[in-house]
Amino acid sequence: MLDTTQIERHTLSVLVDNEPGVLARVVGLFSGRGYNIESLTVSEVDATRQLSRISVVTSGTPMVIEQIKQLLDKLVPTHSVQDLTVGPAHVERELALIKIVCIGDKRVESLRVADSFRARTLDSSLNSFVFEVTGNSSKITAFIELMNSLGDIEVARTGVCGMTRGNNIDLVG
Amino acid sequence: MSKTQTVAMMPGAEVILKVMEAEGVDVIFGYPGGAVLPIYDALFKNNSIRHILVRHEQAAVHAAEGYARSTGKVGVVLVTSGPGATNAVTGLTDALMDSVPIVCLTGQVPSHLIGTDAFQEADTSGITRPCTKYNYLVKKSDRLQANIEEAFHVARSGRPGPVVLDLPKDVQMLDAPFIEHKSAEPLAQRYKPVTSPQKAVIKEAVKMMKQAKKPVIYGGGGLINSGPRASDALHKLVNQTGWPTTLTLMGLGALPADDSHFLGMLGMHGTYQANLAMHNCDFMLNLGARFDDRVTGRLSEFAPFSKKIHADIDPSSINKVVNVDLGVIGDVGETIDALLAEMEVQSFSPNAKAMTRWWEQIEGWRSRDCLAFEQAGPIIKPQKSIQRLYEMTKDRDVYVTTEVGQHQMWAAQYFGFHKPNRWMTSGGLGTMGYGLPAAVGVQIAHPEATVIDISGEASFLMNMQELSTIAQYNLPVKIFILNNEWMGMVRQWQELVHGKRYSESYSSSLPDFVKLADTFGMKGLRASAADDLDDVIAEMLATDGPVIADIRVEKEENCFPMIPSGAAHHEMILGPEDETNKSISEEGKVLV
Ligand SMILES: Cc1ncc(C[n+]2csc(CCOP(=O)(O)OP(=O)(O)O)c2C)c(N)n1
Ligand SMILES: [Mg+2]
C-alpha cells in the first residue's frame, strides 16, 4: 500500500503532440484538482513530428503523484510520462538570468561569486550585470540568495528540465 | 493510407455528415443557430441521418446520453456557437462524470473572427476543456475528417466520455478533403487505452480470490459500459463463486434484481445487507466501480477488514481514493472472462464452509427487511408507487430514466432491473432535469419500448420544455411524477442536518400537471389516493401516446435506509425510529 502521509517532490517528463490546447489541459489537470506545479517548462523538441516535451516539477503525497502521472498519461495527445525521480538515475538542470544592480566593493564581490558559480556575464553596465547560471535548482537558489545580499536583483528562471542517464531514449510509442 | 483510396473535395459540412455516416450515426439531437447553418443545410439534403429538434441544448446532450446509455452507441449532439455551446455544458459535465460516450459538434464564429468578441462567440474549447474527455477546435479543413474520426474513437474507447468538436463556420463552408476508407482496417490511433488485462495480474487475482472467506462483488457502471457481454460474464462469475454481489447506482441491471446473490444497491441509500456485507467482508472484488463517496461513506472506516481488487479500464481510477491490494487495468467484461478462464486453470472452488457461514450472516442482515414500508391509509407512499409501477410493467420491454432526488433513490431501491442499459440516471453529477430529455433519447432509440421518466415535481420543471419535443415526435414517453410538493431530498437533509429549517425547499406555484399535459396534447392523469394508483398506472400504460401522471405522494416521507454523510457503512439509519439515535457529526455536515 502507498503511504499517504509524506509529501514528495517529483520531476516528470511528458512527451506530447504539439497541438493547441495541450498545455492548457495539462495545467488545468493540476489547477482543477488543487495539485502543485513548482515549475513547468515546455518547448517543441521534434519539429517534423510536432512533439513537445513538458517538464514539470510537482509535489504531493505518493498517492497524488501516482494520480498525476495516470491523469497525464490518459490525455489523448500524451505519448509518454516519465517520472525521473523514481526512474533510473537522471540529470536535472535549470537556467537562470540574474540582473544585479550594485557599485563599488559589492560589484567586485558579485563578479567573484559569479565566477565561483561558473556564471557567464551576458551584459554589464557601470552599475549592473546580467549573469547566466545553470545547474540544479538548489545551486541556482544559492546563487540568487548571494546576489540578493549584494544588491537589487531581478531574476528569470526557466524551471527544471531533465532526462534519464544512460542510453535509454524516450521515443514516440 | 493505401493508394486505392480516392480523395474527394466537398464542403466541410458535407464531410462532417459523411464521416458521421461512416461512424454509424443514425440520429443527432440538436438545435440550430447562425454558426451551424451550413451543417443544417447539409442535413436538409441528407437522407440517412435523422435530426431530433430539442428545445434546449442541455436537453440535447441528455437526450444523446439516454440514447447512448440505452444502446451502447455514441450519442451525437449538434448546437450553435456561444449560448448553444454554453447551454450544453451541464450535459457534457454529466456525461463526463457518468462516462457516457458523446460527440458534441458546436458551431464557432469564422476563424478570422475568433478572439474578437464576435457575435455569439464563446471560448468553447476553453469552457469545455474540464468537462470533456477531449476537445478540438478544428482550424484546418484538411484535419476535419481526421479530427471527427478521432473524436468518435476517443468518445467510445477506454473509459467513454464526451468529446467536443468546435467547428468555425468557414471550416463548415470551405471545401475539405474526404477519403472513403475502403479497407476494413481500423485507423491507426494515437489514443490506445489498454483493454486486455495482464495475465500475471489475473493469475494473482485468482490466487487472492481463493483465500476469500467473506467475499463480496461490488460492481459498477463499467459493467454497463463494457456492453451486455460483461453482464453475462458477471452472471457466470456469480454463479460459479456463489458470492454475494452488490451494484452501484450506475451498475443496476448488470445482475438481475431477483438473483438470489444480489444484495441490492449499496451506498448512501443502499440496502442494509449490501452495506454491512461491504463493511464486514474480508475480500472485495470491485468490477468497474470507482469508490465514489456516495458508496464508501467515511473513508477511514471503509471495508476495514478486506483485501481489495479493483478492475477498471481507467488506470487513474485505481488508488485514487481507496488504496487497493491489486489493480487490474482493462475492460471489465474481458477481465471477468479472463478471471473465469484462470479460475478453471487454478481449479478455483469457493470455500464452502466459510461461504455457508458468510451467507448466514448476510441473510441475518437481509431479514431486517430494510426496504419495508407501510402503506396504511389513503395517502400514497412514494415507495408503493414505484413498487406498483415495477410490478405492473414487469412483462414489458421497459426503460427507466429518472431525475434527481428522493424519487430517484426510491426508483433505484424499488424498481428491479433485469438487464443492462435499462436504467438511465444521473449518478455522478446528480443533474435535476436529466430524466425527461434522457427519456426522449431512449424512446428515439427504442420506439416500441415502454419508456418511463420517474420524476420529481421540482426536477420536472427544470427541463419541462422538452414536452414540446415529445409532442412533436409523438414519443409515447410516460412521465411518472412523484409529486410531494417539496424538493424532497433537500427537505430531508434540512430535517436531518439543519434543525428542520426548511429554507427555500418548498415547491410553490406548481402547474396543474394534468392541464399542462392537455396543452401539449398529451394525456394527463392524477392519482390522489392509494386506491387510484393501480388504475392510473394501468391507464398510463394502456395509452399509446405520451402521458404525464401526477402521483400525489406522502409529502414528508424520508428516503431510508441512509448512511448519514460522514458516517461509515455500519452506521446506517434504517428508518425514522432509528434516526434520533444517530446524529450527524460536525465533519459530516461539511460533506454534500
Ligand atoms: C440542477 C440541480 N440543482 C440543484 C440540485 C440539488 N437538489 C438535489 S435533489 C433536489 C430536490 C429535487 O426535488 P424533486 O425533483 O421534487 O425530487 P424529490 O426529492 O422531491 O423526489 C435538489 C434541489 C440538483 N441535484 N441539481
Ligand atoms: Mg419533490
mmCIF file of C-alpha atoms in Angstrom, chain A residues 6-103:
data_model
loop_
_atom_site.group_PDB
_atom_site.id
_atom_site.type_symbol
_atom_site.label_atom_id
_atom_site.label_comp_id
_atom_site.label_asym_id
_atom_site.label_seq_id
_atom_site.Cartn_x
_atom_site.Cartn_y
_atom_site.Cartn_z
ATOM 1 C CA GLN A 6 4.503 12.126 3.182
ATOM 2 C CA ILE A 7 4.912 14.932 0.670
ATOM 3 C CA GLU A 8 7.380 14.158 -2.098
ATOM 4 C CA ARG A 9 8.819 16.272 -4.894
ATOM 5 C CA HIS A 10 8.888 14.660 -8.340
ATOM 6 C CA THR A 11 10.177 15.727 -11.725
ATOM 7 C CA LEU A 12 8.038 14.430 -14.563
ATOM 8 C CA SER A 13 8.916 14.469 -18.214
ATOM 9 C CA VAL A 14 5.981 14.265 -20.600
ATOM 10 C CA LEU A 15 6.162 13.856 -24.359
ATOM 11 C CA VAL A 16 3.080 15.252 -26.095
ATOM 12 C CA ASP A 17 1.816 16.199 -29.538
ATOM 13 C CA ASN A 18 2.399 19.880 -30.022
ATOM 14 C CA GLU A 19 -1.179 20.895 -30.715
ATOM 15 C CA PRO A 20 -3.359 23.742 -29.478
ATOM 16 C CA GLY A 21 -4.757 23.311 -26.008
ATOM 17 C CA VAL A 22 -2.327 20.651 -24.796
ATOM 18 C CA LEU A 23 -0.611 22.884 -22.292
ATOM 19 C CA ALA A 24 -3.970 24.221 -21.101
ATOM 20 C CA ARG A 25 -5.149 20.670 -20.489
ATOM 21 C CA VAL A 26 -2.018 19.801 -18.568
ATOM 22 C CA VAL A 27 -2.183 22.923 -16.444
ATOM 23 C CA GLY A 28 -5.941 22.512 -15.959
ATOM 24 C CA LEU A 29 -5.409 18.986 -14.728
ATOM 25 C CA PHE A 30 -3.295 20.390 -11.904
ATOM 26 C CA SER A 31 -5.292 23.505 -11.076
ATOM 27 C CA GLY A 32 -8.673 21.804 -11.256
ATOM 28 C CA ARG A 33 -7.634 19.327 -8.587
ATOM 29 C CA GLY A 34 -5.569 21.627 -6.405
ATOM 30 C CA TYR A 35 -2.272 19.916 -7.243
ATOM 31 C CA ASN A 36 1.001 21.850 -7.110
ATOM 32 C CA ILE A 37 3.125 22.926 -10.019
ATOM 33 C CA GLU A 38 6.522 24.009 -8.717
ATOM 34 C CA SER A 39 7.909 24.589 -12.167
ATOM 35 C CA LEU A 40 6.927 23.869 -15.713
ATOM 36 C CA THR A 41 8.866 24.166 -18.927
ATOM 37 C CA VAL A 42 7.679 23.306 -22.387
ATOM 38 C CA SER A 43 9.080 23.503 -25.849
ATOM 39 C CA GLU A 44 8.850 21.727 -29.157
ATOM 40 C CA VAL A 45 11.560 19.086 -29.373
ATOM 41 C CA ASP A 46 10.796 17.464 -32.725
ATOM 42 C CA ALA A 47 9.600 19.798 -35.462
ATOM 43 C CA THR A 48 8.846 17.164 -38.117
ATOM 44 C CA ARG A 49 6.722 15.043 -35.829
ATOM 45 C CA GLN A 50 5.468 18.075 -33.927
ATOM 46 C CA LEU A 51 6.308 16.800 -30.474
ATOM 47 C CA SER A 52 6.798 18.875 -27.384
ATOM 48 C CA ARG A 53 8.354 17.915 -24.117
ATOM 49 C CA ILE A 54 6.837 19.213 -20.920
ATOM 50 C CA SER A 55 8.988 19.055 -17.807
ATOM 51 C CA VAL A 56 7.037 19.583 -14.666
ATOM 52 C CA VAL A 57 8.101 19.580 -11.040
ATOM 53 C CA THR A 58 5.292 18.786 -8.663
ATOM 54 C CA SER A 59 4.875 17.783 -5.064
ATOM 55 C CA GLY A 60 2.324 15.726 -3.214
ATOM 56 C CA THR A 61 1.687 12.505 -1.368
ATOM 57 C CA PRO A 62 2.693 9.317 -3.197
ATOM 58 C CA MET A 63 -0.997 8.743 -3.942
ATOM 59 C CA VAL A 64 -1.329 12.192 -5.507
ATOM 60 C CA ILE A 65 1.864 11.815 -7.536
ATOM 61 C CA GLU A 66 0.593 8.481 -8.842
ATOM 62 C CA GLN A 67 -2.718 10.092 -9.712
ATOM 63 C CA ILE A 68 -0.991 12.946 -11.565
ATOM 64 C CA LYS A 69 1.048 10.523 -13.644
ATOM 65 C CA GLN A 70 -2.021 8.479 -14.553
ATOM 66 C CA LEU A 71 -4.017 11.566 -15.450
ATOM 67 C CA LEU A 72 -1.202 12.918 -17.626
ATOM 68 C CA ASP A 73 -0.844 9.565 -19.323
ATOM 69 C CA LYS A 74 -4.573 9.443 -20.033
ATOM 70 C CA LEU A 75 -4.556 12.643 -22.087
ATOM 71 C CA VAL A 76 -5.163 11.974 -25.767
ATOM 72 C CA PRO A 77 -2.058 13.846 -27.031
ATOM 73 C CA THR A 78 0.302 12.284 -24.460
ATOM 74 C CA HIS A 79 2.872 9.809 -25.771
ATOM 75 C CA SER A 80 4.803 9.084 -22.609
ATOM 76 C CA VAL A 81 5.120 10.091 -18.987
ATOM 77 C CA GLN A 82 8.424 9.506 -17.215
ATOM 78 C CA ASP A 83 8.861 10.015 -13.520
ATOM 79 C CA LEU A 84 12.528 10.980 -13.397
ATOM 80 C CA THR A 85 12.539 10.978 -9.614
ATOM 81 C CA VAL A 86 11.703 7.299 -9.249
ATOM 82 C CA GLY A 87 13.191 6.040 -12.501
ATOM 83 C CA PRO A 88 16.827 5.193 -13.157
ATOM 84 C CA ALA A 89 19.379 7.894 -12.354
ATOM 85 C CA HIS A 90 18.726 11.152 -14.096
ATOM 86 C CA VAL A 91 20.116 14.634 -14.591
ATOM 87 C CA GLU A 92 18.242 17.860 -13.964
ATOM 88 C CA ARG A 93 19.212 21.368 -14.954
ATOM 89 C CA GLU A 94 17.766 24.790 -14.732
ATOM 90 C CA LEU A 95 18.912 28.039 -16.268
ATOM 91 C CA ALA A 96 18.527 31.442 -14.646
ATOM 92 C CA LEU A 97 19.282 35.006 -15.632
ATOM 93 C CA ILE A 98 20.048 37.335 -12.751
ATOM 94 C CA LYS A 99 20.423 41.052 -13.070
ATOM 95 C CA ILE A 100 22.196 42.738 -10.178
ATOM 96 C CA VAL A 101 22.463 46.462 -9.610
ATOM 97 C CA CYS A 102 25.349 47.469 -7.315
ATOM 98 C CA ILE A 103 28.544 49.518 -7.166
#
